[in-house]
Every structure is written in C-alpha cells, then in structure tokens.
Amino acid sequence: MSQAPASFSAVTPYRPSDAGRSLMVNDKHRQILDGLREISQESSSRGYHAKAVTSAVDGLRGCAFPVNSYLKDGNPNRRCIVYPDFEIEFEVGSYYGGPQTDVSIVDIRIFRSETKTNTRAALWNVTHTENESGSEWKRSRDPESQLKPTPKCSGTENDSIKIGINGFCKNIDHAISMLPSHITRGNETSLGKLKSSGYQLFYIPQSNSYFRAGWSFVRDLGRTSPSDLKSSQILASHMREAHENGLFIEWTSHRGGSKPLTQAMKLLAKQGVNVAGKQKVFLSDHTSSHFEADRARRAIGMNTTDSKWHNSTKGIAQLVGGQIFGGASLACSINELINHTKREELGGKIAVIGSTAIGGGIAINSTYEKIGKLIAEHGVSPALALSVLSVIGKTAIVGVAAASIPSLNENYHNGPQDPIKNLGNKIGKKLIPQG
C-alpha cells in the first residue's frame, strides 16, 4: 500500500458511503465541498455553478477519468480536470488499501470572476441589434458555462451552432466585431442570417498589445504557450460537451485562434474522442499549420466534406512571384482603373495593378511611369500615384505579406488581392485627394 504524500497527510474519506473510488479530501476542501453542496440546492446562477463543481467531483469516483482531465508533466499520478469556470487537481493512488484506487483532491480552483472579466478563456453568446444609433454585435452579460443550443439556434444538422475563436485582438468587443465576417466567409446573405440567429464566441484573452501580437505568430510557430494550452483545454472540454450532447457545431478560427483549436483537437484525439462528423472547423487565417490541423480534425472524426476548410490567402510575396496573376494584362487593368473605379478605391486598385505588373516581369521603374501617366487622365497626379506604387512595390520586393498586417485582415479575404487593396486604400486616403 502506498503512503499518501506529505501534502495529503490530513486527507480522510469524503462521503465514504458513495459507490466507486474512495474520494479523499483534507479539512479545507471538505468545507469547500460541503458549502458548494448547500449552495447547489439554490435555483440560481450561483447554485448552477456550485452544482457543476460538486458533480465534477462526484464524477471522479467513476472507473474512468473524464476526457478533459490531463496528466501533469513529470508526475504520472497527478491530474487536473479542466472546466470553463473551475479546475480540480487530484492525485491517484492506493493510500488506504482496498480494491479501489483512491482519488485525493489536491486543489479546487474557481475561476468565475476571471471568465467574467475576460482574463480566462470562456464562451459567450453574441447577438446583433439594430437601433437608431446604428447596428452592433453585443455579447451576453455573463459567459456561458455550458455549450448548449440557444432559442434561435437548435444545434441540429440543418441548424448548426456557429462558434468563432479569436486570435490576437484589442479586446473581447473587437473580437466580437471581427468574427462574423469570417464565420460567414464574407457572404452577405449568410451574414444576414447570422445577424438573425446570433453566434457564440470562444474568447481567448490576449496578453500582448494588439500590434505586437499581430506579428507574434512568426516567433511562436511550432510551440504552444501555457496560456494557449489552458485555452485549448477549456475549448476541448466544450468540444467534448457538444459531442456528448449530440450537437452540430461549426468552429471558425481567425488569426492565432487556429493554434488553440488545433491543440484542442489533438487533446481529444489522445482521449479517443470521435465526434462522428457532427462538428467541423474552418481556419480563416494562415498563422498555424494546416497539415497539423488536418491530421487532428481527421483523428477525431470531424466533418471533412467541405472542399474548402481553410482560407489560404496569399500575401504580397506570392503575388509578386506571379503565382496568382502571372502575366495579367497591364493595359486591361489600367483601363478598368481609369473608367470603372471609384475614387475612394483608387489606392487599392493602383496597389494591385502595380504588384501584378511587377509579378508579370515588367520593370519596376517602367511600371511606375506607365501607370503614373495613364492614371493622370483620371484626375490624379502621376506624383501621387507613384507615391502609392512606391510603398506597395517596395513592400512587395522585400516579401512582406500584407495579409499578415493586423489592420488589413480584420475582415474575411475572398482572395489574395484583398489585403493589398486594403493597404493601397489606406495609403491612397492619405495621398490622393478625395474631393
């Protein structure tokens, strides 16, 4: 018979009459659990969350541990079961003999305040409202402890629950406003339906500043931070929860959200979970490995019938290489620019034409001169046009991907030219007269 570790020296059986494994607690955790059991009798939000904790503790008596429990590195007996609002750390060992393996509670950590203040990953209901002051996406007052259908979305095959997973952003409200474009793949009809039904956001707090975080994926490729891992564990618990309740879910990640999503699927794969095609993923960014995500989604039985399950928007470097437009006709592009372009979109069009021409092998200086002279007919001075082209063209030459610039990829990209248009329009607004 093993001896209980020193930190468990005061543990004694908790509710020993219950069937299953012996559950061992010390005096502190006994008081916590007794208090939670009393609160769980209340028909209130507080009672609901208390019951969730006590039910999870009782579940540790079973013959198999929950799939959202994870081994601690370097300790084969120490586990932690992760839920959105709380965690239970426990250790397994036959400290008191008998046929069953004892479970000793090491710690019970409640995170309700952290989820409400957006410092811990959590699930939020998001609805769309329109009034005299305009339209906006608004989140629920409190995060959701459980992934469940809403009054306007049943979670059935023909009415699947749409859930967005953010990456780097300014804050939760910024994430809420960005995700609808990606969930609907930039389709206006689908966006209208989403406004009627609402969606859910799995919000992952961002520790870095917005612009710094915008480029951090280059540094972090191939590794998972402790905060991402914790978010992945919480996300995996929701994916497991949806599976157990037979819900149909569409998960859409944006920016760095693809990393926790991929990691969550890997965690479920280790536990042998198979969602039987009732869940699917869409990666609307390029900040993590599509190969790893594909292997993970197949390993847990995700729906893979969609031919397009990630947005592989290419940046300026690929465009300059001619992979998209090749030798597209410069003359036709300039004709469209002169005769069919709104002034506020002029900067974006100039940017794309310049990058396309360079990609087609046309000399940079020659490109600048030709476009500069021709667009003068559109009422814009060649000097201003060349200023726009200079910024775009030189950016293209050094291979910086416009699709990676945070301020250019908030909305869904239907093609590789979108981020370049955005960049050109930003510069154009500063350089080209709009009157």
Coordinates of C-alpha atoms in Angstrom, one line a residue:
M1 CA 0.0 0.0 0.0
S2 CA 1.4 3.4 -1.0
Q3 CA 1.7 6.2 1.6
A4 CA -0.1 9.4 1.0
P5 CA 2.2 12.3 0.1
A6 CA 3.0 14.7 2.9
S7 CA 0.7 17.4 1.4
F8 CA -2.1 14.9 1.8
S9 CA -1.3 13.8 5.3
A10 CA -4.6 15.1 6.7
V11 CA -6.9 13.6 4.0
T12 CA -9.8 11.4 5.1
P13 CA -12.6 9.7 3.1
Y14 CA -15.2 12.1 1.9
R15 CA -18.8 10.7 1.9
P16 CA -17.5 7.1 2.2
S17 CA -20.9 5.6 1.6
D18 CA -20.9 6.7 -2.1
A19 CA -20.2 4.0 -4.6
G20 CA -17.0 3.9 -6.7
R21 CA -13.5 5.1 -5.9
S22 CA -12.7 6.4 -2.4
L23 CA -12.6 10.2 -2.6
M24 CA -10.1 11.7 -0.1
V25 CA -10.1 15.4 1.0
N26 CA -8.5 17.5 3.7
D27 CA -10.4 19.7 6.1
K28 CA -10.2 22.8 3.8
H29 CA -11.6 21.0 0.8
R30 CA -14.2 19.2 2.9
Q31 CA -15.5 22.6 4.0
I32 CA -15.5 23.9 0.4
L33 CA -17.4 20.9 -1.0
D34 CA -19.9 21.0 1.9
G35 CA -20.5 24.7 1.2
L36 CA -20.9 24.1 -2.5
R37 CA -23.4 21.3 -2.0
E38 CA -25.5 23.6 0.1
I39 CA -25.4 26.3 -2.5
S40 CA -26.2 23.9 -5.3
Q41 CA -29.7 23.5 -3.9
E42 CA -30.4 27.1 -4.8
S43 CA -32.3 27.7 -8.1
S44 CA -30.0 30.5 -9.2
S45 CA -26.9 31.1 -11.3
R46 CA -24.8 30.6 -8.2
G47 CA -26.5 27.3 -7.5
Y48 CA -26.0 26.1 -11.0
H49 CA -22.2 26.7 -10.9
A50 CA -21.9 25.1 -7.4
K51 CA -23.7 22.0 -8.7
A52 CA -21.3 21.9 -11.7
V53 CA -18.3 21.7 -9.3
T54 CA -19.8 19.1 -7.0
S55 CA -21.0 16.9 -9.9
A56 CA -17.5 17.0 -11.4
V57 CA -16.0 15.9 -8.0
D58 CA -18.5 13.1 -7.7
G59 CA -17.6 12.0 -11.3
L60 CA -14.1 11.3 -10.1
R61 CA -15.4 8.2 -8.3
G62 CA -16.1 6.5 -11.7
C63 CA -14.0 3.8 -13.2
A64 CA -12.7 6.1 -16.0
F65 CA -11.5 9.6 -15.7
P66 CA -13.1 12.4 -17.8
V67 CA -11.6 13.1 -21.2
N68 CA -11.0 16.7 -20.1
S69 CA -8.5 15.6 -17.4
Y70 CA -4.8 16.0 -18.1
L71 CA -1.7 14.4 -16.7
K72 CA 0.8 16.7 -15.0
D73 CA 4.2 16.6 -16.7
G74 CA 6.7 14.5 -14.7
N75 CA 4.0 13.1 -12.4
P76 CA 2.1 10.1 -13.7
N77 CA -0.4 10.1 -10.8
R78 CA -1.2 13.8 -10.8
R79 CA -4.1 15.0 -13.0
C80 CA -6.2 18.2 -13.5
I81 CA -9.7 18.2 -14.7
V82 CA -10.4 21.4 -16.6
Y83 CA -13.8 23.1 -17.0
P84 CA -14.6 26.7 -18.2
D85 CA -15.3 28.0 -14.6
F86 CA -13.1 25.8 -12.4
E87 CA -10.4 23.2 -12.2
I88 CA -9.9 20.2 -9.9
E89 CA -6.4 18.9 -9.4
F90 CA -6.2 15.4 -7.9
E91 CA -3.9 12.5 -7.4
V92 CA -4.4 8.8 -7.8
G93 CA -3.0 6.2 -5.5
S94 CA -4.0 3.4 -3.1
Y95 CA -3.2 5.3 0.0
Y96 CA -5.8 3.4 2.2
G97 CA -5.8 0.0 0.6
G98 CA -8.8 -1.9 -0.7
P99 CA -9.8 -2.9 -4.3
Q100 CA -10.4 0.7 -5.5
T101 CA -7.7 3.3 -6.3
D102 CA -8.2 6.3 -4.1
V103 CA -8.6 9.8 -5.5
S104 CA -7.1 12.6 -3.4
I105 CA -8.2 16.2 -4.1
V106 CA -5.2 18.4 -4.3
D107 CA -6.9 21.7 -5.1
I108 CA -10.2 23.2 -6.2
R109 CA -9.8 26.4 -8.2
I110 CA -12.8 28.6 -9.1
F111 CA -12.4 31.0 -12.0
R112 CA -15.9 32.5 -12.3
S113 CA -14.6 36.1 -11.8
E114 CA -11.8 35.5 -14.3
T115 CA -14.1 34.5 -17.0
K116 CA -16.4 37.4 -16.4
T117 CA -13.5 39.9 -16.6
N118 CA -12.1 38.3 -19.8
T119 CA -8.8 37.1 -18.2
R120 CA -9.6 33.4 -18.8
A121 CA -10.9 31.8 -22.0
A122 CA -14.7 31.5 -22.0
L123 CA -17.7 31.0 -24.2
W124 CA -20.0 34.0 -24.8
N125 CA -23.4 34.3 -26.6
V126 CA -23.3 37.1 -29.2
T127 CA -26.4 38.8 -30.7
H128 CA -26.9 41.5 -33.3
T129 CA -29.0 44.6 -32.6
E130 CA -30.1 47.5 -34.7
N131 CA -31.5 50.8 -33.4
E132 CA -31.4 54.5 -34.1
S133 CA -27.8 54.7 -33.1
G134 CA -26.8 52.0 -35.6
S135 CA -26.2 48.3 -35.6
E136 CA -23.8 46.3 -33.4
W137 CA -22.8 42.9 -32.1
K138 CA -23.3 42.5 -28.4
R139 CA -22.3 39.8 -26.0
S140 CA -24.3 38.3 -23.2
R141 CA -23.9 39.8 -19.7
D142 CA -22.1 36.7 -18.4
P143 CA -20.1 33.9 -20.1
E144 CA -21.7 30.5 -20.7
S145 CA -20.5 27.6 -18.5
Q146 CA -22.1 25.1 -20.9
L147 CA -22.2 24.8 -24.7
K148 CA -25.9 24.4 -25.4
P149 CA -28.5 25.4 -28.1
T150 CA -30.0 28.9 -27.9
P151 CA -33.6 29.9 -28.6
K152 CA -32.7 30.9 -32.1
C153 CA -30.2 28.0 -32.9
S154 CA -31.1 24.4 -32.2
G155 CA -27.7 22.8 -32.9
T156 CA -29.2 20.2 -35.3
E157 CA -27.8 19.2 -38.6
N158 CA -29.7 21.8 -40.5
D159 CA -29.3 24.5 -37.8
S160 CA -25.7 24.1 -36.5
I161 CA -24.3 26.3 -33.8
K162 CA -21.7 28.8 -35.2
I163 CA -18.8 29.4 -32.9
G164 CA -15.9 31.8 -33.6
I165 CA -12.5 31.5 -32.0
N166 CA -10.4 34.7 -31.9
G167 CA -6.7 35.2 -32.1
F168 CA -4.9 38.5 -31.5
C169 CA -7.2 41.4 -31.0
K170 CA -7.6 44.6 -28.9
N171 CA -10.2 43.2 -26.6
I172 CA -13.3 41.0 -26.5
D173 CA -15.5 43.6 -28.2
H174 CA -13.0 43.9 -31.0
A175 CA -13.1 40.1 -31.4
I176 CA -16.9 40.1 -31.4
S177 CA -17.0 42.6 -34.3
M178 CA -14.4 40.7 -36.4
L179 CA -15.6 37.1 -36.3
P180 CA -19.0 37.4 -38.1
S181 CA -17.2 38.2 -41.4
H182 CA -15.1 35.0 -41.1
I183 CA -17.9 32.8 -39.8
T184 CA -19.9 33.7 -42.9
R185 CA -16.9 33.6 -45.3
G186 CA -17.6 37.2 -46.3
N187 CA -21.0 36.2 -47.8
E188 CA -23.6 39.0 -47.3
T189 CA -26.6 36.6 -47.4
S190 CA -25.0 34.3 -44.7
L191 CA -24.2 37.4 -42.7
G192 CA -27.8 38.4 -42.7
K193 CA -28.9 35.0 -41.4
L194 CA -26.2 35.2 -38.7
K195 CA -27.5 38.5 -37.5
S196 CA -30.9 36.9 -37.0
S197 CA -29.6 33.8 -35.2
G198 CA -26.6 35.2 -33.4
Y199 CA -23.4 33.2 -32.8
Q200 CA -21.1 32.2 -29.9
L201 CA -17.6 33.4 -29.3
F202 CA -14.9 31.3 -27.6
Y203 CA -12.9 34.3 -26.4
I204 CA -9.2 33.7 -25.8
P205 CA -7.6 36.6 -23.8
Q206 CA -4.6 38.2 -25.5
S207 CA -1.6 39.1 -23.2
N208 CA 0.3 41.2 -25.7
S209 CA -0.6 44.5 -27.2
Y210 CA -2.6 44.4 -30.4
F211 CA 0.0 45.2 -33.0
R212 CA 2.8 43.3 -31.2
A213 CA 0.6 40.3 -31.0
G214 CA -0.2 40.7 -34.7
W215 CA 3.3 39.6 -35.6
S216 CA 4.0 37.2 -32.7
F217 CA 2.8 34.1 -34.6
V218 CA 6.1 34.2 -36.6
R219 CA 8.0 33.9 -33.3
D220 CA 5.7 31.3 -31.8
L221 CA 5.3 29.0 -34.8
G222 CA 5.8 25.4 -33.7
R223 CA 5.3 26.0 -29.9
T224 CA 2.4 26.3 -27.6
S225 CA 2.4 28.8 -24.8
P226 CA 1.0 27.9 -21.3
S227 CA -1.9 30.3 -21.9
D228 CA -2.7 28.8 -25.3
L229 CA -2.6 25.3 -23.7
K230 CA -5.0 26.3 -21.0
S231 CA -7.4 27.8 -23.5
S232 CA -7.1 24.6 -25.6
Q233 CA -8.0 22.5 -22.6
I234 CA -11.1 24.6 -22.0
L235 CA -12.0 24.6 -25.7
A236 CA -11.6 20.8 -25.7
S237 CA -14.0 20.5 -22.8
H238 CA -16.6 22.4 -24.8
M239 CA -16.0 20.2 -27.9
R240 CA -16.4 17.1 -25.7
E241 CA -19.5 18.6 -24.2
A242 CA -21.0 19.2 -27.6
H243 CA -20.2 15.7 -28.7
E244 CA -21.8 14.1 -25.6
N245 CA -25.0 16.2 -26.3
G246 CA -25.1 15.3 -30.0
L247 CA -24.8 18.9 -31.1
F248 CA -23.8 20.0 -34.6
I249 CA -21.1 22.7 -34.4
E250 CA -19.1 24.8 -36.9
W251 CA -15.9 26.2 -35.4
T252 CA -14.3 29.1 -37.2
S253 CA -10.9 30.4 -36.0
H254 CA -9.3 33.7 -37.0
R255 CA -5.7 34.8 -36.7
G256 CA -3.9 33.0 -33.9
G257 CA -7.1 31.2 -32.8
S258 CA -6.2 28.3 -35.1
K259 CA -3.4 27.2 -32.7
P260 CA -5.6 26.6 -29.7
L261 CA -8.2 25.0 -32.0
T262 CA -5.7 22.6 -33.4
Q263 CA -4.3 21.8 -29.9
A264 CA -7.8 21.1 -28.6
M265 CA -8.5 18.6 -31.3
K266 CA -5.1 16.9 -30.5
L267 CA -6.1 16.7 -26.8
L268 CA -9.4 15.0 -27.8
A269 CA -7.6 12.6 -30.1
K270 CA -5.4 11.4 -27.3
Q271 CA -8.5 10.6 -25.3
G272 CA -10.0 8.6 -28.2
V273 CA -12.9 11.0 -28.8
N274 CA -14.8 10.7 -32.1
V275 CA -17.3 13.4 -32.9
A276 CA -18.9 11.3 -35.7
G277 CA -19.0 14.1 -38.3
K278 CA -21.2 16.4 -36.2
Q279 CA -18.6 19.1 -35.9
K280 CA -16.4 20.9 -38.5
V281 CA -13.7 23.5 -38.5
F282 CA -12.7 26.4 -40.7
L283 CA -9.4 28.2 -40.3
S284 CA -9.8 31.7 -41.6
D285 CA -6.1 32.6 -41.3
H286 CA -2.6 31.4 -42.0
T287 CA -1.0 31.5 -38.6
S288 CA -0.7 27.8 -37.9
S289 CA 0.0 24.6 -39.8
H290 CA -2.9 23.4 -42.0
F291 CA -1.2 20.0 -42.1
E292 CA -1.4 19.6 -38.3
A293 CA -4.9 20.9 -38.2
D294 CA -6.0 18.5 -40.9
R295 CA -4.5 15.5 -39.2
A296 CA -6.1 16.5 -35.9
R297 CA -9.6 17.0 -37.3
R298 CA -9.5 13.7 -39.1
A299 CA -8.3 11.9 -35.9
I300 CA -11.4 12.9 -34.0
G301 CA -13.9 12.3 -36.8
M302 CA -14.6 15.9 -37.8
N303 CA -16.8 16.6 -40.8
T304 CA -14.4 16.9 -43.8
T305 CA -16.8 17.0 -46.6
D306 CA -16.2 20.7 -47.3
S307 CA -13.6 21.1 -50.1
K308 CA -12.6 24.5 -48.6
W309 CA -11.9 24.3 -44.9
H310 CA -9.2 27.0 -44.6
N311 CA -8.6 30.4 -46.2
S312 CA -5.2 30.2 -47.8
T313 CA -5.0 33.9 -48.7
K314 CA -1.6 34.7 -50.0
G315 CA 0.4 37.8 -49.3
I316 CA 2.4 40.2 -51.5
A317 CA 5.4 37.9 -51.7
Q318 CA 3.3 35.2 -53.5
L319 CA 1.6 37.8 -55.7
V320 CA 4.9 39.3 -56.9
G321 CA 6.1 35.8 -57.7
G322 CA 3.3 35.6 -60.3
Q323 CA 1.6 32.7 -58.7
I324 CA -1.8 34.3 -58.8
F325 CA -1.9 36.7 -61.8
G326 CA 1.1 35.6 -63.8
G327 CA 1.3 37.8 -66.9
A328 CA -2.1 39.5 -66.5
S329 CA -2.6 42.3 -68.9
L330 CA -1.5 45.6 -67.6
A331 CA -3.4 47.5 -70.2
C332 CA -6.7 46.0 -69.3
S333 CA -6.1 46.7 -65.6
I334 CA -5.4 50.3 -66.3
N335 CA -8.5 50.7 -68.4
E336 CA -10.6 49.4 -65.5
L337 CA -8.7 51.8 -63.2
I338 CA -9.4 54.8 -65.4
N339 CA -13.0 54.1 -66.4
H340 CA -14.6 51.9 -63.7
T341 CA -13.0 52.8 -60.4
K342 CA -14.4 54.9 -57.5
R343 CA -12.0 57.5 -56.2
E344 CA -12.1 56.0 -52.7
E345 CA -11.0 52.6 -54.1
L346 CA -8.3 54.1 -56.4
G347 CA -5.4 53.5 -54.0
G348 CA -6.3 49.8 -53.7
K349 CA -6.6 49.3 -57.4
I350 CA -3.2 51.1 -58.0
A351 CA -1.6 48.7 -55.5
V352 CA -2.9 45.6 -57.1
I353 CA -2.0 46.7 -60.6
G354 CA 1.5 47.6 -59.5
S355 CA 2.1 44.4 -57.8
T356 CA 0.6 42.4 -60.7
A357 CA 2.8 44.2 -63.2
I358 CA 5.9 43.5 -61.2
G359 CA 4.8 39.9 -60.8
G360 CA 4.5 39.7 -64.6
G361 CA 8.1 40.6 -65.0
I362 CA 7.7 44.3 -66.0
A363 CA 10.5 46.5 -64.9
I364 CA 9.6 48.4 -61.7
N365 CA 10.5 51.9 -62.9
S366 CA 8.8 51.3 -66.3
T367 CA 5.6 50.2 -64.4
Y368 CA 5.6 53.3 -62.3
E369 CA 6.0 55.6 -65.2
K370 CA 3.3 54.0 -67.4
I371 CA 0.7 53.7 -64.6
G372 CA 1.6 57.2 -63.3
K373 CA 1.0 58.8 -66.7
L374 CA -2.2 56.9 -67.6
I375 CA -4.0 57.5 -64.3
A376 CA -3.4 61.2 -64.6
E377 CA -6.3 61.0 -67.0
H378 CA -8.4 60.0 -64.0
G379 CA -7.7 63.3 -62.3
V380 CA -4.9 62.1 -60.1
S381 CA -1.4 63.5 -60.5
P382 CA 1.3 61.0 -61.5
A383 CA 3.4 62.0 -58.5
L384 CA 0.7 60.9 -56.1
A385 CA 0.1 57.6 -57.9
L386 CA 3.8 56.9 -57.9
S387 CA 3.9 57.6 -54.2
V388 CA 1.3 54.8 -53.6
L389 CA 3.1 52.5 -56.0
S390 CA 6.4 53.1 -54.3
V391 CA 5.1 52.0 -51.0
I392 CA 3.3 48.9 -52.3
G393 CA 6.0 47.9 -54.8
K394 CA 8.9 48.2 -52.4
T395 CA 6.9 46.3 -49.8
A396 CA 6.3 43.6 -52.3
I397 CA 10.0 43.4 -53.2
V398 CA 11.1 42.7 -49.6
G399 CA 8.4 40.0 -49.4
V400 CA 6.3 41.3 -46.5
A401 CA 2.9 39.7 -46.6
A402 CA 0.1 42.3 -46.5
A403 CA -2.2 39.5 -45.4
S404 CA -0.3 39.4 -42.1
I405 CA -0.7 43.0 -41.2
P406 CA -3.3 43.2 -38.3
S407 CA -5.1 46.2 -39.6
L408 CA -5.6 44.7 -43.0
N409 CA -7.0 41.3 -42.1
E410 CA -9.9 42.0 -39.8
N411 CA -12.4 41.1 -42.4
Y412 CA -12.6 37.9 -44.4
H413 CA -10.5 37.8 -47.5
N414 CA -12.1 36.3 -50.7
G415 CA -8.8 36.4 -52.5
P416 CA -5.1 37.3 -52.2
Q417 CA -5.7 40.8 -53.6
D418 CA -7.9 41.8 -50.7
P419 CA -5.2 42.7 -48.2
I420 CA -3.2 44.5 -50.9
K421 CA -6.3 46.6 -51.8
N422 CA -6.8 47.4 -48.1
L423 CA -3.2 48.6 -47.9
G424 CA -3.5 50.6 -51.0
N425 CA -6.7 52.3 -49.9
K426 CA -5.2 53.2 -46.6
I427 CA -2.3 54.9 -48.3
G428 CA -4.5 56.3 -51.0
K429 CA -6.7 58.1 -48.5
K430 CA -3.6 59.9 -47.2
L431 CA -2.1 60.7 -50.6
I432 CA -5.0 61.0 -53.2
P433 CA -7.4 63.9 -53.0
Q434 CA -10.9 62.6 -52.4
G435 CA -12.8 65.7 -53.5

